[in-house]
PDB file of C-alpha atoms and ligand atoms in Angstrom:
ATOM      1  CA  MET K  19      60.410 105.553  83.498  1.00 40.00           C
ATOM      2  CA  ARG K  20      62.786 107.616  81.467  1.00 41.00           C
ATOM      3  CA  ALA K  21      63.704 109.885  84.387  1.00 40.00           C
ATOM      4  CA  VAL K  22      64.475 106.843  86.506  1.00 40.00           C
ATOM      5  CA  ALA K  23      66.719 105.432  83.776  1.00 38.00           C
ATOM      6  CA  VAL K  24      68.580 108.724  83.439  1.00 41.00           C
ATOM      7  CA  ALA K  25      69.005 109.028  87.149  1.00 42.00           C
ATOM      8  CA  GLY K  26      70.244 105.476  87.352  1.00 42.00           C
ATOM      9  CA  THR K  27      72.817 106.175  84.676  1.00 48.00           C
ATOM     10  CA  ALA K  28      74.000 109.321  86.398  1.00 54.00           C
ATOM     11  CA  VAL K  29      74.321 107.479  89.672  1.00 51.00           C
ATOM     12  CA  ALA K  30      76.312 104.716  87.965  1.00 49.00           C
ATOM     13  CA  ALA K  31      78.655 107.213  86.329  1.00 48.00           C
ATOM     14  CA  LEU K  32      79.183 108.927  89.628  1.00 49.00           C
ATOM     15  CA  ALA K  33      79.954 105.610  91.327  1.00 48.00           C
ATOM     16  CA  CYS K  34      82.534 104.918  88.651  1.00 46.00           C
ATOM     17  CA  ALA K  35      84.127 108.329  89.095  1.00 51.00           C
ATOM     18  CA  MET K  36      84.247 107.785  92.875  1.00 50.00           C
ATOM     19  CA  THR K  37      85.904 104.359  92.476  1.00 50.00           C
ATOM     20  CA  ALA K  38      88.494 105.798  90.161  1.00 53.00           C
ATOM     21  CA  MET K  39      89.210 108.638  92.612  1.00 53.00           C
ATOM     22  CA  THR K  40      89.701 106.213  95.506  1.00 57.00           C
ATOM     23  CA  GLU K  41      92.143 104.147  93.400  1.00 60.00           C
ATOM     24  CA  VAL K  42      94.139 107.190  92.521  1.00 62.00           C
ATOM     25  CA  ASP K  43      94.173 108.246  96.179  1.00 64.00           C
ATOM     26  CA  ASP K  44      95.153 104.766  97.383  1.00 78.00           C
ATOM     27  CA  ALA K  45      98.088 104.702  94.935  1.00 82.00           C
ATOM     28  CA  ALA K  46      99.284 108.068  96.198  1.00 81.00           C
ATOM     29  CA  TYR K  47      98.958 106.899  99.833  1.00 94.00           C
ATOM     30  CA  ALA K  48     100.638 103.578  99.070  1.00 95.00           C
ATOM     31  CA  ALA K  49     103.937 105.173  98.188  1.00 95.00           C
ATOM     32  CA  ARG K  50     103.904 107.422 101.261  1.00 96.00           C
ATOM     33  CA  HIS K  51     102.819 104.508 103.406  1.00 97.00           C
ATOM     34  CA  GLU K  52     105.718 102.301 102.241  1.00 97.00           C
ATOM     35  CA  ALA K  53     108.170 105.242 102.666  1.00 97.00           C
ATOM     36  CA  MET K  54     106.878 105.698 106.214  1.00 98.00           C
ATOM     37  CA  VAL K  55     107.666 102.108 107.140  1.00 98.00           C
ATOM     38  CA  ARG K  56     111.079 102.141 105.500  1.00 98.00           C
ATOM     39  CA  GLU K  57     112.359 105.631 106.449  1.00 98.00           C
ATOM     40  CA  GLN K  58     110.785 106.237 109.843  1.00 98.00           C
ATOM     41  CA  ILE K  59     110.412 102.732 111.315  1.00 98.00           C
ATOM     42  CA  GLU K  60     112.879 100.292 109.725  1.00 98.00           C
ATOM     43  CA  ALA K  61     115.533 103.000 109.551  1.00 98.00           C
ATOM     44  CA  ARG K  62     115.209 103.584 113.289  1.00 98.00           C
ATOM     45  CA  GLY K  63     115.732  99.925 114.087  1.00 98.00           C
ATOM     46  CA  VAL K  64     112.362  98.275 114.384  1.00 98.00           C
ATOM     47  CA  ARG K  65     112.908  94.682 113.168  1.00 98.00           C
ATOM     48  CA  ASP K  66     110.019  92.562 114.402  1.00 98.00           C
ATOM     49  CA  PRO K  67     108.440  91.128 111.255  1.00 98.00           C
ATOM     50  CA  ALA K  68     104.939  91.042 112.786  1.00 98.00           C
ATOM     51  CA  THR K  69     105.165  94.690 113.786  1.00 98.00           C
ATOM     52  CA  LEU K  70     106.436  95.733 110.373  1.00 98.00           C
ATOM     53  CA  ALA K  71     103.757  93.733 108.535  1.00 98.00           C
ATOM     54  CA  ALA K  72     101.059  95.308 110.763  1.00 98.00           C
ATOM     55  CA  MET K  73     102.434  98.815 110.105  1.00 98.00           C
ATOM     56  CA  ARG K  74     102.321  98.047 106.404  1.00 98.00           C
ATOM     57  CA  ALA K  75      98.780  96.687 106.547  1.00 97.00           C
ATOM     58  CA  VAL K  76      96.862  99.364 108.416  1.00 98.00           C
ATOM     59  CA  PRO K  77      95.833 102.402 106.322  1.00 97.00           C
ATOM     60  CA  ARG K  78      96.809 105.241 108.679  1.00 98.00           C
ATOM     61  CA  HIS K  79      95.198 107.889 106.452  1.00 97.00           C
ATOM     62  CA  LEU K  80      91.779 106.567 107.426  1.00 97.00           C
ATOM     63  CA  PHE K  81      92.486 107.193 111.115  1.00 98.00           C
ATOM     64  CA  VAL K  82      93.297 110.903 110.846  1.00 97.00           C
ATOM     65  CA  PRO K  83      90.801 113.733 110.324  1.00 97.00           C
ATOM     66  CA  GLU K  84      89.971 114.105 106.635  1.00 95.00           C
ATOM     67  CA  ARG K  85      91.548 117.551 106.297  1.00 96.00           C
ATOM     68  CA  LEU K  86      94.918 116.117 107.553  1.00 97.00           C
ATOM     69  CA  ARG K  87      95.001 113.048 105.302  1.00 95.00           C
ATOM     70  CA  ALA K  88      97.845 114.485 103.190  1.00 94.00           C
ATOM     71  CA  GLU K  89      99.969 114.392 106.338  1.00 97.00           C
ATOM     72  CA  ALA K  90      98.910 110.973 107.571  1.00 97.00           C
ATOM     73  CA  TYR K  91     102.233 109.296 106.787  1.00 98.00           C
ATOM     74  CA  ALA K  92     104.426 112.106 108.030  1.00 98.00           C
ATOM     75  CA  ASP K  93     106.927 111.684 110.891  1.00 98.00           C
ATOM     76  CA  TYR K  94     104.882 113.325 113.680  1.00 98.00           C
ATOM     77  CA  PRO K  95     101.682 113.054 115.686  1.00 97.00           C
ATOM     78  CA  LEU K  96      98.492 114.734 114.397  1.00 98.00           C
ATOM     79  CA  PRO K  97      95.532 116.268 116.209  1.00 98.00           C
ATOM     80  CA  ILE K  98      92.374 114.106 116.346  1.00 97.00           C
ATOM     81  CA  GLY K  99      90.102 116.526 118.244  1.00 97.00           C
ATOM     82  CA  HIS K 100      89.280 116.832 121.964  1.00 97.00           C
ATOM     83  CA  GLY K 101      92.803 118.011 122.584  1.00 96.00           C
ATOM     84  CA  GLN K 102      94.164 114.524 121.744  1.00 97.00           C
ATOM     85  CA  THR K 103      96.569 113.189 119.097  1.00 97.00           C
ATOM     86  CA  ILE K 104      97.267 110.111 117.006  1.00 97.00           C
ATOM     87  CA  SER K 105     100.878 109.125 117.916  1.00 97.00           C
ATOM     88  CA  GLN K 106     103.824 109.461 115.583  1.00 98.00           C
ATOM     89  CA  PRO K 107     104.020 106.291 113.423  1.00 98.00           C
ATOM     90  CA  TYR K 108     107.403 105.326 114.810  1.00 98.00           C
ATOM     91  CA  ILE K 109     106.122 105.415 118.376  1.00 98.00           C
ATOM     92  CA  VAL K 110     103.238 103.078 117.425  1.00 98.00           C
ATOM     93  CA  ALA K 111     105.732 100.651 115.916  1.00 98.00           C
ATOM     94  CA  PHE K 112     108.147 101.017 118.841  1.00 98.00           C
ATOM     95  CA  MET K 113     105.460 100.225 121.386  1.00 98.00           C
ATOM     96  CA  THR K 114     104.076  97.314 119.366  1.00 98.00           C
ATOM     97  CA  GLU K 115     107.560  95.764 119.124  1.00 98.00           C
ATOM     98  CA  ALA K 116     108.423  96.558 122.754  1.00 98.00           C
ATOM     99  CA  ALA K 117     105.241  94.815 123.914  1.00 98.00           C
ATOM    100  CA  GLY K 118     106.373  91.745 121.972  1.00 98.00           C
ATOM    101  CA  VAL K 119     102.858  90.985 120.842  1.00 98.00           C
ATOM    102  CA  GLN K 120     102.446  87.484 119.486  1.00 96.00           C
ATOM    103  CA  PRO K 121      99.653  85.765 117.424  1.00 97.00           C
ATOM    104  CA  GLY K 122      97.015  84.313 119.695  1.00 97.00           C
ATOM    105  CA  GLU K 123      97.611  86.806 122.539  1.00 98.00           C
ATOM    106  CA  THR K 124      95.104  89.018 124.368  1.00 98.00           C
ATOM    107  CA  VAL K 125      96.084  92.687 124.526  1.00 99.00           C
ATOM    108  CA  LEU K 126      94.787  95.689 126.411  1.00 99.00           C
ATOM    109  CA  GLU K 127      95.279  99.232 125.255  1.00 99.00           C
ATOM    110  CA  VAL K 128      94.606 102.304 127.420  1.00 98.00           C
ATOM    111  CA  GLY K 129      93.977 105.399 125.299  1.00 98.00           C
ATOM    112  CA  THR K 130      92.204 104.319 122.113  1.00 98.00           C
ATOM    113  CA  GLY K 131      92.235 107.830 120.585  1.00 98.00           C
ATOM    114  CA  SER K 132      91.859 107.455 116.854  1.00 98.00           C
ATOM    115  CA  GLY K 133      91.872 103.605 117.004  1.00 98.00           C
ATOM    116  CA  TYR K 134      95.108 103.362 114.965  1.00 98.00           C
ATOM    117  CA  GLN K 135      97.281 101.643 117.505  1.00 98.00           C
ATOM    118  CA  ALA K 136      94.408  99.259 118.301  1.00 98.00           C
ATOM    119  CA  ALA K 137      94.162  98.403 114.600  1.00 98.00           C
ATOM    120  CA  VAL K 138      97.910  97.684 114.456  1.00 98.00           C
ATOM    121  CA  LEU K 139      97.661  95.424 117.492  1.00 98.00           C
ATOM    122  CA  ALA K 140      94.601  93.690 116.038  1.00 98.00           C
ATOM    123  CA  LYS K 141      96.604  92.674 112.979  1.00 98.00           C
ATOM    124  CA  ILE K 142      98.900  90.604 115.290  1.00 98.00           C
ATOM    125  CA  ALA K 143      97.016  89.605 118.432  1.00 98.00           C
ATOM    126  CA  ALA K 144      93.936  87.370 118.752  1.00 98.00           C
ATOM    127  CA  ARG K 145      91.907  89.903 120.764  1.00 98.00           C
ATOM    128  CA  VAL K 146      92.408  93.568 121.553  1.00 99.00           C
ATOM    129  CA  PHE K 147      90.518  95.461 124.274  1.00 99.00           C
ATOM    130  CA  SER K 148      90.884  99.180 124.220  1.00 99.00           C
ATOM    131  CA  ILE K 149      89.620 101.853 126.689  1.00 98.00           C
ATOM    132  CA  GLU K 150      89.254 105.536 125.950  1.00 98.00           C
ATOM    133  CA  ILE K 151      88.254 108.138 128.571  1.00 98.00           C
ATOM    134  CA  VAL K 152      86.857 110.678 126.079  1.00 98.00           C
ATOM    135  CA  ALA K 153      83.473 109.158 125.216  1.00 98.00           C
ATOM    136  CA  PRO K 154      83.044 110.698 121.720  1.00 98.00           C
ATOM    137  CA  LEU K 155      86.508 109.402 120.695  1.00 98.00           C
ATOM    138  CA  ALA K 156      85.605 105.919 121.977  1.00 98.00           C
ATOM    139  CA  ALA K 157      82.387 105.997 119.934  1.00 98.00           C
ATOM    140  CA  GLU K 158      84.161 107.242 116.766  1.00 98.00           C
ATOM    141  CA  SER K 159      87.038 104.743 116.867  1.00 98.00           C
ATOM    142  CA  ARG K 160      84.605 101.876 117.669  1.00 98.00           C
ATOM    143  CA  ARG K 161      82.581 102.863 114.559  1.00 98.00           C
ATOM    144  CA  LEU K 162      85.652 103.222 112.319  1.00 98.00           C
ATOM    145  CA  LEU K 163      87.275  99.904 113.449  1.00 98.00           C
ATOM    146  CA  ALA K 164      83.980  98.067 112.780  1.00 98.00           C
ATOM    147  CA  GLU K 165      83.582  99.769 109.397  1.00 97.00           C
ATOM    148  CA  LEU K 166      87.162  98.727 108.435  1.00 97.00           C
ATOM    149  CA  GLY K 167      86.520  95.132 109.454  1.00 97.00           C
ATOM    150  CA  TYR K 168      88.568  94.804 112.633  1.00 98.00           C
ATOM    151  CA  ARG K 169      86.358  92.229 114.287  1.00 97.00           C
ATOM    152  CA  ASN K 170      88.779  91.306 117.120  1.00 98.00           C
ATOM    153  CA  VAL K 171      88.842  94.758 118.729  1.00 98.00           C
ATOM    154  CA  GLU K 172      86.464  95.887 121.494  1.00 98.00           C
ATOM    155  CA  VAL K 173      86.445  99.574 122.542  1.00 98.00           C
ATOM    156  CA  ARG K 174      84.943 100.830 125.776  1.00 98.00           C
ATOM    157  CA  ALA K 175      84.506 104.351 127.088  1.00 98.00           C
ATOM    158  CA  GLY K 176      85.928 104.794 130.579  1.00 98.00           C
ATOM    159  CA  ASP K 177      89.029 105.319 132.718  1.00 98.00           C
ATOM    160  CA  GLY K 178      91.651 102.754 131.780  1.00 98.00           C
ATOM    161  CA  TYR K 179      93.361 103.048 135.176  1.00 98.00           C
ATOM    162  CA  ALA K 180      91.287 100.130 136.447  1.00 98.00           C
ATOM    163  CA  GLY K 181      92.085  98.054 133.346  1.00 98.00           C
ATOM    164  CA  TRP K 182      89.377  95.622 132.082  1.00 98.00           C
ATOM    165  CA  PRO K 183      89.191  92.912 134.813  1.00 98.00           C
ATOM    166  CA  GLU K 184      86.573  90.829 132.925  1.00 98.00           C
ATOM    167  CA  HIS K 185      89.123  90.076 130.195  1.00 98.00           C
ATOM    168  CA  ALA K 186      92.292  89.899 132.297  1.00 98.00           C
ATOM    169  CA  PRO K 187      94.933  88.605 132.454  1.00 98.00           C
ATOM    170  CA  PHE K 188      96.606  90.277 129.424  1.00 98.00           C
ATOM    171  CA  ASP K 189      99.672  89.105 127.572  1.00 98.00           C
ATOM    172  CA  ALA K 190     100.463  92.742 126.784  1.00 98.00           C
ATOM    173  CA  ILE K 191      99.165  96.134 127.991  1.00 99.00           C
ATOM    174  CA  LEU K 192      99.979  99.353 126.097  1.00 98.00           C
ATOM    175  CA  VAL K 193      99.222 102.714 127.732  1.00 98.00           C
ATOM    176  CA  THR K 194      99.330 105.443 125.101  1.00 98.00           C
ATOM    177  CA  ALA K 195      98.985 108.415 127.523  1.00 98.00           C
ATOM    178  CA  ALA K 196     101.594 109.632 129.950  1.00 98.00           C
ATOM    179  CA  ALA K 197     101.135 108.456 133.544  1.00 98.00           C
ATOM    180  CA  PRO K 198     102.816 110.079 136.616  1.00 97.00           C
ATOM    181  CA  ARG K 199     103.211 106.597 138.111  1.00 96.00           C
ATOM    182  CA  LEU K 200     102.543 102.927 137.319  1.00 97.00           C
ATOM    183  CA  PRO K 201      98.846 102.100 137.634  1.00 98.00           C
ATOM    184  CA  GLU K 202      98.623  99.260 140.145  1.00 97.00           C
ATOM    185  CA  PRO K 203      95.517  97.587 138.617  1.00 98.00           C
ATOM    186  CA  LEU K 204      97.314  97.273 135.242  1.00 98.00           C
ATOM    187  CA  LEU K 205     100.248  95.520 136.916  1.00 98.00           C
ATOM    188  CA  ALA K 206      97.819  93.168 138.580  1.00 97.00           C
ATOM    189  CA  GLN K 207      96.187  92.346 135.199  1.00 98.00           C
ATOM    190  CA  LEU K 208      99.439  91.233 133.538  1.00 98.00           C
ATOM    191  CA  ALA K 209      99.628  87.502 132.758  1.00 98.00           C
ATOM    192  CA  GLU K 210     102.745  85.524 133.671  1.00 97.00           C
ATOM    193  CA  GLY K 211     105.268  86.630 131.023  1.00 98.00           C
ATOM    194  CA  GLY K 212     103.038  89.600 130.227  1.00 98.00           C
ATOM    195  CA  ARG K 213     104.495  93.024 129.290  1.00 98.00           C
ATOM    196  CA  LEU K 214     103.294  96.495 130.202  1.00 98.00           C
ATOM    197  CA  VAL K 215     104.520  99.375 127.966  1.00 98.00           C
ATOM    198  CA  ILE K 216     103.812 102.780 129.391  1.00 98.00           C
ATOM    199  CA  PRO K 217     105.248 106.309 129.239  1.00 98.00           C
ATOM    200  CA  VAL K 218     105.933 107.531 132.766  1.00 98.00           C
ATOM    201  CA  GLY K 219     106.779 111.081 133.763  1.00 97.00           C
ATOM    202  CA  ASP K 220     105.611 114.658 133.369  1.00 93.00           C
ATOM    203  CA  ASP K 221     106.712 116.881 130.551  1.00 90.00           C
ATOM    204  CA  VAL K 222     109.007 114.445 128.915  1.00 92.00           C
ATOM    205  CA  GLN K 223     108.466 110.853 129.829  1.00 96.00           C
ATOM    206  CA  GLU K 224     110.396 107.644 129.709  1.00 97.00           C
ATOM    207  CA  MET K 225     108.950 104.595 128.081  1.00 98.00           C
ATOM    208  CA  LEU K 226     108.905 101.811 130.688  1.00 98.00           C
ATOM    209  CA  ILE K 227     108.553  98.140 129.888  1.00 98.00           C
ATOM    210  CA  VAL K 228     107.477  96.037 132.813  1.00 98.00           C
ATOM    211  CA  THR K 229     107.455  92.223 132.549  1.00 98.00           C
ATOM    212  CA  ARG K 230     105.844  89.823 134.994  1.00 98.00           C
ATOM    213  CA  ARG K 231     108.176  86.829 135.503  1.00 96.00           C
ATOM    214  CA  GLY K 232     107.572  84.231 138.148  1.00 90.00           C
ATOM    215  CA  GLY K 233     105.530  86.624 140.269  1.00 85.00           C
ATOM    216  CA  ARG K 234     108.204  89.321 140.043  1.00 96.00           C
ATOM    217  CA  LEU K 235     107.984  92.530 138.073  1.00 97.00           C
ATOM    218  CA  GLU K 236     111.047  93.363 135.989  1.00 98.00           C
ATOM    219  CA  GLN K 237     111.377  96.884 134.853  1.00 97.00           C
ATOM    220  CA  HIS K 238     113.266  98.278 131.818  1.00 97.00           C
ATOM    221  CA  ARG K 239     113.639 101.915 130.928  1.00 96.00           C
ATOM    222  CA  SER K 240     113.802 102.850 127.240  1.00 95.00           C
ATOM    223  CA  ILE K 241     113.439 105.889 125.022  1.00 95.00           C
ATOM    224  CA  PRO K 242     112.352 109.412 126.083  1.00 95.00           C
ATOM    225  CA  VAL K 243     108.943 110.248 124.657  1.00 96.00           C
ATOM    226  CA  ARG K 244     106.231 112.926 124.822  1.00 95.00           C
ATOM    227  CA  PHE K 245     102.602 111.829 125.164  1.00 96.00           C
ATOM    228  CA  VAL K 246      99.378 113.597 126.112  1.00 95.00           C
ATOM    229  CA  PRO K 247      98.703 113.126 129.831  1.00 97.00           C
ATOM    230  CA  MET K 248      96.785 110.163 131.167  1.00 98.00           C
ATOM    231  CA  THR K 249      93.876 111.697 133.027  1.00 98.00           C
ATOM    232  CA  GLY K 250      91.397 110.315 135.665  1.00 98.00           C
ATOM    233  CA  GLU K 251      92.171 108.209 138.686  1.00 97.00           C
ATOM    234  CA  VAL K 252      95.939 108.103 138.106  1.00 97.00           C
ATOM    235  CA  ARG K 253      96.105 111.848 138.906  1.00 95.00           C
ATOM    236  CA  ARG K 254      94.605 111.401 142.365  1.00 91.00           C
ATOM    237  CA  PRO K 255      97.135 111.272 145.242  1.00 81.00           C
ATOM    238  CA  PRO K 256      97.832 107.623 146.204  1.00 68.00           C
ATOM    239  CA  ARG K 257      96.059 106.552 149.367  1.00 65.00           C
TER     240      ARG K 257
HETATM  241  N1  LIG V 326      96.644 105.162 120.790  1.00 53.90           N
HETATM  242  C1  LIG V 326      96.053 106.433 120.239  1.00 53.90           C
HETATM  243  C2  LIG V 326      96.771 107.656 120.745  1.00 53.90           C
HETATM  244  C3  LIG V 326      95.872 108.369 121.624  1.00 53.90           C
HETATM  245  S1  LIG V 326      96.417 109.737 122.497  1.00 53.90           S
HETATM  246  C4  LIG V 326      95.976 106.359 118.745  1.00 53.90           C
HETATM  247  O1  LIG V 326      96.454 105.382 118.171  1.00 53.90           O
HETATM  248  O2  LIG V 326      95.427 107.243 118.125  1.00 53.90           O
HETATM  249  C5  LIG V 326      96.062 109.206 124.134  1.00 53.90           C
HETATM  250  C6  LIG V 326      94.568 108.935 124.383  1.00 53.90           C
HETATM  251  O3  LIG V 326      94.499 108.485 125.733  1.00 53.90           O
HETATM  252  C7  LIG V 326      93.636 110.151 124.310  1.00 53.90           C
HETATM  253  O4  LIG V 326      92.645 109.872 123.345  1.00 53.90           O
HETATM  254  C8  LIG V 326      93.121 110.346 125.719  1.00 53.90           C
HETATM  255  O5  LIG V 326      91.796 110.811 125.753  1.00 53.90           O
HETATM  256  C9  LIG V 326      93.234 108.923 126.269  1.00 53.90           C
HETATM  257  N2  LIG V 326      93.323 108.810 127.743  1.00 53.90           N
HETATM  258  C10 LIG V 326      93.923 109.701 128.637  1.00 53.90           C
HETATM  259  N3  LIG V 326      93.799 109.235 129.878  1.00 53.90           N
HETATM  260  C11 LIG V 326      93.025 108.091 129.820  1.00 53.90           C
HETATM  261  C12 LIG V 326      92.548 107.133 130.789  1.00 53.90           C
HETATM  262  N4  LIG V 326      92.745 107.329 132.062  1.00 53.90           N
HETATM  263  N5  LIG V 326      91.837 106.084 130.356  1.00 53.90           N
HETATM  264  C13 LIG V 326      91.619 105.873 129.005  1.00 53.90           C
HETATM  265  N6  LIG V 326      92.011 106.712 128.038  1.00 53.90           N
HETATM  266  C14 LIG V 326      92.782 107.794 128.444  1.00 53.90           C
END
């Protein structure tokens, strides 16, 4: 009886210590998080209130490997394993704003990676579908997003080249890996008025924004970027 009571006390004390630690950590991250939004994102011209609110809401430090948490709010991408990266915060905000994601919309992401961009999108859109070609990354981001309570995100392992026809059409499609050309199936899965945001090119890419309007595809070129390559079907020579 006594041993149980002692053990219970010890566990309770430990639980307290852990709560306190988390609070201290969260306070430290909060300042860096806010500085990230102001100095990297607002300062570079992102103005969309929904994008800024989502960037403020999602705890980026929980989407990076634990040993890199101190750098989570820094102005660069970070490795997430399997040779992949979580994008620079500004790029996540830029793509979210460029895609013009609105409440109530259905969004497709190709390249789930850490799940961070998917979480940002999930704060604005009604439903987010995200495809990741590296199966362990898909499993890990699915687990993390569920644990953090993002109930409107679905992650699937596979090649995003073919999109996700069962849930098409999409109001916005974000591709977060560099493609050598525009993937036809993604263009086909854009809703009327839908936007596709995708880095196209080799070493340095250009962010392209393609909008479907009245059956026509309007294309805008924006900033130069550097993403990890999109792999799979898009690398095969077109037939
Ligand atoms: N959006 C991510 C960034 C991921 S980096 C984040 O917020 O963390 C790009 C990701 O695209 C990598 O994880 C890579 O494995 C994935 N990828 C590359 N080619 C792909 C394809 N054809 N289909 C789906 N995912 C792909």
